[in-house]
Amino acid sequence: MSSNVKERRALKMREDLRVGAQFPDFELPDHTEETQKLSQLMRGFPTALIFSRGYFCPKDRRQHQNYVDQLQPELRVNYCKLVTVSVDDPMMTREVRQQLNATWPFLCDPDRELLHELDMVDYTDESHGEIYIPYTFLLDRDREIYKIYNGWWFVGRPTAEELRMDFRDLLSRRDDWFYEDPQ
């Protein structure tokens, strides 16, 4: 298989994962091995859903560290969420999350069921097996896909500031976005 065909094959995903569509409400164990449902983690707020290649990827670590440093301090007050998904097992996921000092949920797909269900398999990394293509989905409060970032190249991954602007756009859709004097 030529490298161009390999790259094109690696950058696909399920056809219905498009802007305007609703993201599936999947369940996976988190870093504590407790099963979590996406909609419950979101709790009706905009969410950045980050698909990670895994513990070994320096690009993923840099992306997550940027979010820890620049966005995480705001998460408690900005009413938005981050969720990371990888094929790492819970123990490795806990270690990665702890090393980053991240506070948001990291979900584990070590059996790669969701990976295949979403058809987001990166077939180009022969060293690490089947891993996620590093997509980041911006989801509105009802899991509607607002934006998709393709992180195949690091510069394709959203910066903390881009996520902040996306969150602002999503929150501005709310009826209570503007303060109105009740009198």
PDB file of C-alpha atoms in Angstrom:
ATOM      1  CA  MET A   1       0.000   0.000   0.000  1.00  0.00           C
ATOM      2  CA  SER A   2       1.446   3.385  -0.967  1.00  0.00           C
ATOM      3  CA  SER A   3       1.999   5.974   1.767  1.00  0.00           C
ATOM      4  CA  ASN A   4      -0.590   8.348   0.211  1.00  0.00           C
ATOM      5  CA  VAL A   5      -3.262   5.639   0.282  1.00  0.00           C
ATOM      6  CA  LYS A   6      -2.234   4.753   3.836  1.00  0.00           C
ATOM      7  CA  GLU A   7      -2.550   8.405   4.937  1.00  0.00           C
ATOM      8  CA  ARG A   8      -5.971   8.866   3.294  1.00  0.00           C
ATOM      9  CA  ARG A   9      -7.203   5.647   4.893  1.00  0.00           C
ATOM     10  CA  ALA A  10      -5.908   6.842   8.273  1.00  0.00           C
ATOM     11  CA  LEU A  11      -7.758  10.152   8.162  1.00  0.00           C
ATOM     12  CA  LYS A  12     -11.300   8.880   7.821  1.00  0.00           C
ATOM     13  CA  MET A  13     -14.067   8.429  10.354  1.00  0.00           C
ATOM     14  CA  ARG A  14     -17.677   7.342  10.400  1.00  0.00           C
ATOM     15  CA  GLU A  15     -19.691   9.250   7.788  1.00  0.00           C
ATOM     16  CA  ASP A  16     -22.354  10.514  10.206  1.00  0.00           C
ATOM     17  CA  LEU A  17     -19.793  12.307  12.408  1.00  0.00           C
ATOM     18  CA  ARG A  18     -20.235  15.690  10.761  1.00  0.00           C
ATOM     19  CA  VAL A  19     -20.918  19.248  11.873  1.00  0.00           C
ATOM     20  CA  GLY A  20     -24.603  19.542  12.786  1.00  0.00           C
ATOM     21  CA  ALA A  21     -24.999  15.835  13.599  1.00  0.00           C
ATOM     22  CA  GLN A  22     -25.385  14.491  17.112  1.00  0.00           C
ATOM     23  CA  PHE A  23     -22.378  12.704  18.593  1.00  0.00           C
ATOM     24  CA  PRO A  24     -23.188   9.193  19.939  1.00  0.00           C
ATOM     25  CA  ASP A  25     -23.825   8.994  23.671  1.00  0.00           C
ATOM     26  CA  PHE A  26     -21.205   6.334  24.392  1.00  0.00           C
ATOM     27  CA  GLU A  27     -20.139   4.808  27.708  1.00  0.00           C
ATOM     28  CA  LEU A  28     -16.559   3.997  28.710  1.00  0.00           C
ATOM     29  CA  PRO A  29     -14.671   3.482  31.940  1.00  0.00           C
ATOM     30  CA  ASP A  30     -12.753   6.494  33.211  1.00  0.00           C
ATOM     31  CA  HIS A  31      -9.345   6.740  34.854  1.00  0.00           C
ATOM     32  CA  THR A  32     -10.902   5.440  38.115  1.00  0.00           C
ATOM     33  CA  GLU A  33     -12.434   2.468  36.253  1.00  0.00           C
ATOM     34  CA  GLU A  34     -15.959   3.805  36.780  1.00  0.00           C
ATOM     35  CA  THR A  35     -18.212   3.659  33.706  1.00  0.00           C
ATOM     36  CA  GLN A  36     -19.150   7.121  32.457  1.00  0.00           C
ATOM     37  CA  LYS A  37     -21.699   8.199  29.853  1.00  0.00           C
ATOM     38  CA  LEU A  38     -20.772  11.174  27.659  1.00  0.00           C
ATOM     39  CA  SER A  39     -24.053  13.027  28.241  1.00  0.00           C
ATOM     40  CA  GLN A  40     -23.671  12.689  32.015  1.00  0.00           C
ATOM     41  CA  LEU A  41     -20.142  14.084  31.886  1.00  0.00           C
ATOM     42  CA  MET A  42     -21.340  17.008  29.773  1.00  0.00           C
ATOM     43  CA  ARG A  43     -24.251  17.826  32.108  1.00  0.00           C
ATOM     44  CA  GLY A  44     -25.828  19.993  29.410  1.00  0.00           C
ATOM     45  CA  PHE A  45     -22.777  22.193  28.796  1.00  0.00           C
ATOM     46  CA  PRO A  46     -20.515  22.647  25.761  1.00  0.00           C
ATOM     47  CA  THR A  47     -17.696  20.106  25.715  1.00  0.00           C
ATOM     48  CA  ALA A  48     -14.418  19.563  23.908  1.00  0.00           C
ATOM     49  CA  LEU A  49     -14.150  15.820  23.255  1.00  0.00           C
ATOM     50  CA  ILE A  50     -10.481  15.020  22.647  1.00  0.00           C
ATOM     51  CA  PHE A  51      -9.425  11.721  21.086  1.00  0.00           C
ATOM     52  CA  SER A  52      -5.861  10.896  22.081  1.00  0.00           C
ATOM     53  CA  ARG A  53      -3.376   8.588  20.395  1.00  0.00           C
ATOM     54  CA  GLY A  54      -2.114   7.485  23.799  1.00  0.00           C
ATOM     55  CA  TYR A  55       0.509   7.829  26.508  1.00  0.00           C
ATOM     56  CA  PHE A  56       3.426   7.546  24.077  1.00  0.00           C
ATOM     57  CA  CYS A  57       2.509  10.512  21.865  1.00  0.00           C
ATOM     58  CA  PRO A  58       4.480  13.715  22.546  1.00  0.00           C
ATOM     59  CA  LYS A  59       1.952  15.739  20.515  1.00  0.00           C
ATOM     60  CA  ASP A  60      -0.886  14.551  22.759  1.00  0.00           C
ATOM     61  CA  ARG A  61       1.083  15.372  25.893  1.00  0.00           C
ATOM     62  CA  ARG A  62       1.827  18.875  24.593  1.00  0.00           C
ATOM     63  CA  GLN A  63      -1.826  19.443  23.624  1.00  0.00           C
ATOM     64  CA  HIS A  64      -3.055  18.299  27.026  1.00  0.00           C
ATOM     65  CA  GLN A  65      -0.389  20.282  28.897  1.00  0.00           C
ATOM     66  CA  ASN A  66      -1.461  23.420  27.029  1.00  0.00           C
ATOM     67  CA  TYR A  67      -5.030  22.825  28.198  1.00  0.00           C
ATOM     68  CA  VAL A  68      -3.895  22.187  31.783  1.00  0.00           C
ATOM     69  CA  ASP A  69      -1.834  25.383  31.831  1.00  0.00           C
ATOM     70  CA  GLN A  70      -4.121  27.714  29.909  1.00  0.00           C
ATOM     71  CA  LEU A  71      -7.697  26.423  30.084  1.00  0.00           C
ATOM     72  CA  GLN A  72      -8.079  24.182  33.113  1.00  0.00           C
ATOM     73  CA  PRO A  73      -8.107  27.046  35.666  1.00  0.00           C
ATOM     74  CA  GLU A  74     -11.212  28.398  33.920  1.00  0.00           C
ATOM     75  CA  LEU A  75     -13.162  25.146  33.661  1.00  0.00           C
ATOM     76  CA  ARG A  76     -14.870  25.497  37.046  1.00  0.00           C
ATOM     77  CA  VAL A  77     -16.161  28.973  36.242  1.00  0.00           C
ATOM     78  CA  ASN A  78     -16.762  28.897  32.479  1.00  0.00           C
ATOM     79  CA  TYR A  79     -19.461  26.171  32.473  1.00  0.00           C
ATOM     80  CA  CYS A  80     -17.695  24.163  29.774  1.00  0.00           C
ATOM     81  CA  LYS A  81     -16.139  20.706  29.844  1.00  0.00           C
ATOM     82  CA  LEU A  82     -13.174  18.766  28.534  1.00  0.00           C
ATOM     83  CA  VAL A  83     -13.217  14.983  28.084  1.00  0.00           C
ATOM     84  CA  THR A  84     -10.313  12.904  26.751  1.00  0.00           C
ATOM     85  CA  VAL A  85     -10.613   9.406  25.255  1.00  0.00           C
ATOM     86  CA  SER A  86      -7.697   7.066  24.483  1.00  0.00           C
ATOM     87  CA  VAL A  87      -6.999   3.367  24.009  1.00  0.00           C
ATOM     88  CA  ASP A  88      -4.825   3.320  27.125  1.00  0.00           C
ATOM     89  CA  ASP A  89      -5.896   1.118  30.036  1.00  0.00           C
ATOM     90  CA  PRO A  90      -7.108   2.748  33.289  1.00  0.00           C
ATOM     91  CA  MET A  91      -3.761   2.415  35.072  1.00  0.00           C
ATOM     92  CA  MET A  92      -1.816   4.104  32.262  1.00  0.00           C
ATOM     93  CA  THR A  93      -4.558   6.713  31.900  1.00  0.00           C
ATOM     94  CA  ARG A  94      -4.377   7.546  35.623  1.00  0.00           C
ATOM     95  CA  GLU A  95      -0.610   7.962  35.361  1.00  0.00           C
ATOM     96  CA  VAL A  96      -0.839  10.229  32.301  1.00  0.00           C
ATOM     97  CA  ARG A  97      -3.593  12.327  33.886  1.00  0.00           C
ATOM     98  CA  GLN A  98      -1.650  12.572  37.141  1.00  0.00           C
ATOM     99  CA  GLN A  99       1.609  13.561  35.410  1.00  0.00           C
ATOM    100  CA  LEU A 100      -0.242  16.309  33.567  1.00  0.00           C
ATOM    101  CA  ASN A 101      -2.035  17.425  36.740  1.00  0.00           C
ATOM    102  CA  ALA A 102      -5.273  17.361  34.724  1.00  0.00           C
ATOM    103  CA  THR A 103      -8.625  17.508  36.503  1.00  0.00           C
ATOM    104  CA  TRP A 104     -11.042  16.622  33.707  1.00  0.00           C
ATOM    105  CA  PRO A 105     -12.165  13.039  32.963  1.00  0.00           C
ATOM    106  CA  PHE A 106     -10.002  10.741  30.867  1.00  0.00           C
ATOM    107  CA  LEU A 107     -11.916   7.790  29.390  1.00  0.00           C
ATOM    108  CA  CYS A 108     -10.378   4.436  28.489  1.00  0.00           C
ATOM    109  CA  ASP A 109     -11.070   2.307  25.421  1.00  0.00           C
ATOM    110  CA  PRO A 110      -8.423  -0.450  25.796  1.00  0.00           C
ATOM    111  CA  ASP A 111     -10.609  -2.992  23.966  1.00  0.00           C
ATOM    112  CA  ARG A 112     -10.879  -0.466  21.118  1.00  0.00           C
ATOM    113  CA  GLU A 113     -14.622  -0.978  20.722  1.00  0.00           C
ATOM    114  CA  LEU A 114     -15.487   2.734  20.451  1.00  0.00           C
ATOM    115  CA  LEU A 115     -12.432   3.263  18.241  1.00  0.00           C
ATOM    116  CA  HIS A 116     -13.866   0.827  15.699  1.00  0.00           C
ATOM    117  CA  GLU A 117     -17.478   1.929  16.197  1.00  0.00           C
ATOM    118  CA  LEU A 118     -16.489   5.513  15.285  1.00  0.00           C
ATOM    119  CA  ASP A 119     -14.165   4.250  12.523  1.00  0.00           C
ATOM    120  CA  MET A 120     -11.401   6.578  13.731  1.00  0.00           C
ATOM    121  CA  VAL A 121      -8.580   4.043  13.529  1.00  0.00           C
ATOM    122  CA  ASP A 122      -5.102   5.305  12.692  1.00  0.00           C
ATOM    123  CA  TYR A 123      -3.596   2.475  10.654  1.00  0.00           C
ATOM    124  CA  THR A 124      -0.277   4.224  10.016  1.00  0.00           C
ATOM    125  CA  ASP A 125       1.370   3.602  13.404  1.00  0.00           C
ATOM    126  CA  GLU A 126       2.745   0.088  13.222  1.00  0.00           C
ATOM    127  CA  SER A 127       4.598   0.458  16.544  1.00  0.00           C
ATOM    128  CA  HIS A 128       1.566   1.101  18.757  1.00  0.00           C
ATOM    129  CA  GLY A 129      -1.213  -0.821  17.046  1.00  0.00           C
ATOM    130  CA  GLU A 130      -4.653   0.593  16.416  1.00  0.00           C
ATOM    131  CA  ILE A 131      -5.006   4.012  18.006  1.00  0.00           C
ATOM    132  CA  TYR A 132      -7.290   7.019  17.589  1.00  0.00           C
ATOM    133  CA  ILE A 133      -6.811   9.592  14.907  1.00  0.00           C
ATOM    134  CA  PRO A 134      -6.379  12.696  17.090  1.00  0.00           C
ATOM    135  CA  TYR A 135      -9.662  14.449  16.399  1.00  0.00           C
ATOM    136  CA  THR A 136     -11.157  17.022  18.758  1.00  0.00           C
ATOM    137  CA  PHE A 137     -14.917  17.544  18.575  1.00  0.00           C
ATOM    138  CA  LEU A 138     -16.607  20.634  19.950  1.00  0.00           C
ATOM    139  CA  LEU A 139     -20.043  19.574  21.126  1.00  0.00           C
ATOM    140  CA  ASP A 140     -22.966  21.788  22.030  1.00  0.00           C
ATOM    141  CA  ARG A 141     -24.907  20.987  25.186  1.00  0.00           C
ATOM    142  CA  ASP A 142     -27.087  18.383  23.388  1.00  0.00           C
ATOM    143  CA  ARG A 143     -24.022  16.659  21.801  1.00  0.00           C
ATOM    144  CA  GLU A 144     -24.555  18.403  18.469  1.00  0.00           C
ATOM    145  CA  ILE A 145     -21.209  18.579  16.675  1.00  0.00           C
ATOM    146  CA  TYR A 146     -20.291  22.256  16.357  1.00  0.00           C
ATOM    147  CA  LYS A 147     -16.745  21.903  15.042  1.00  0.00           C
ATOM    148  CA  ILE A 148     -14.213  19.173  14.262  1.00  0.00           C
ATOM    149  CA  TYR A 149     -10.464  19.661  14.494  1.00  0.00           C
ATOM    150  CA  ASN A 150      -8.257  17.135  12.723  1.00  0.00           C
ATOM    151  CA  GLY A 151      -5.043  16.851  14.734  1.00  0.00           C
ATOM    152  CA  TRP A 152      -3.138  14.622  12.340  1.00  0.00           C
ATOM    153  CA  TRP A 153      -0.619  17.461  12.226  1.00  0.00           C
ATOM    154  CA  PHE A 154      -0.073  19.128  15.590  1.00  0.00           C
ATOM    155  CA  VAL A 155      -1.045  22.557  14.253  1.00  0.00           C
ATOM    156  CA  GLY A 156      -4.442  21.092  13.329  1.00  0.00           C
ATOM    157  CA  ARG A 157      -5.261  20.601  17.007  1.00  0.00           C
ATOM    158  CA  PRO A 158      -7.178  23.398  18.717  1.00  0.00           C
ATOM    159  CA  THR A 159      -5.252  25.767  20.924  1.00  0.00           C
ATOM    160  CA  ALA A 160      -6.615  26.726  24.332  1.00  0.00           C
ATOM    161  CA  GLU A 161      -7.636  30.082  22.865  1.00  0.00           C
ATOM    162  CA  GLU A 162      -9.489  28.444  19.961  1.00  0.00           C
ATOM    163  CA  LEU A 163     -11.403  26.257  22.437  1.00  0.00           C
ATOM    164  CA  ARG A 164     -12.177  29.335  24.532  1.00  0.00           C
ATOM    165  CA  MET A 165     -13.600  31.095  21.447  1.00  0.00           C
ATOM    166  CA  ASP A 166     -15.594  27.992  20.448  1.00  0.00           C
ATOM    167  CA  PHE A 167     -16.988  27.746  23.979  1.00  0.00           C
ATOM    168  CA  ARG A 168     -17.960  31.424  23.802  1.00  0.00           C
ATOM    169  CA  ASP A 169     -19.772  30.852  20.509  1.00  0.00           C
ATOM    170  CA  LEU A 170     -21.622  27.850  21.926  1.00  0.00           C
ATOM    171  CA  LEU A 171     -22.594  29.562  25.172  1.00  0.00           C
ATOM    172  CA  SER A 172     -23.804  32.627  23.265  1.00  0.00           C
ATOM    173  CA  ARG A 173     -26.565  30.423  21.800  1.00  0.00           C
ATOM    174  CA  ARG A 174     -28.185  30.234  25.247  1.00  0.00           C
ATOM    175  CA  ASP A 175     -31.294  32.280  25.984  1.00  0.00           C
ATOM    176  CA  ASP A 176     -29.656  33.597  29.147  1.00  0.00           C
ATOM    177  CA  TRP A 177     -26.415  34.710  27.433  1.00  0.00           C
ATOM    178  CA  PHE A 178     -27.254  38.396  27.924  1.00  0.00           C
ATOM    179  CA  TYR A 179     -28.192  39.828  31.286  1.00  0.00           C
ATOM    180  CA  GLU A 180     -31.664  41.287  31.261  1.00  0.00           C
ATOM    181  CA  ASP A 181     -33.056  43.343  34.104  1.00  0.00           C
ATOM    182  CA  PRO A 182     -36.236  41.539  35.225  1.00  0.00           C
ATOM    183  CA  GLN A 183     -38.008  44.853  35.953  1.00  0.00           C
TER     184      GLN A 183
END
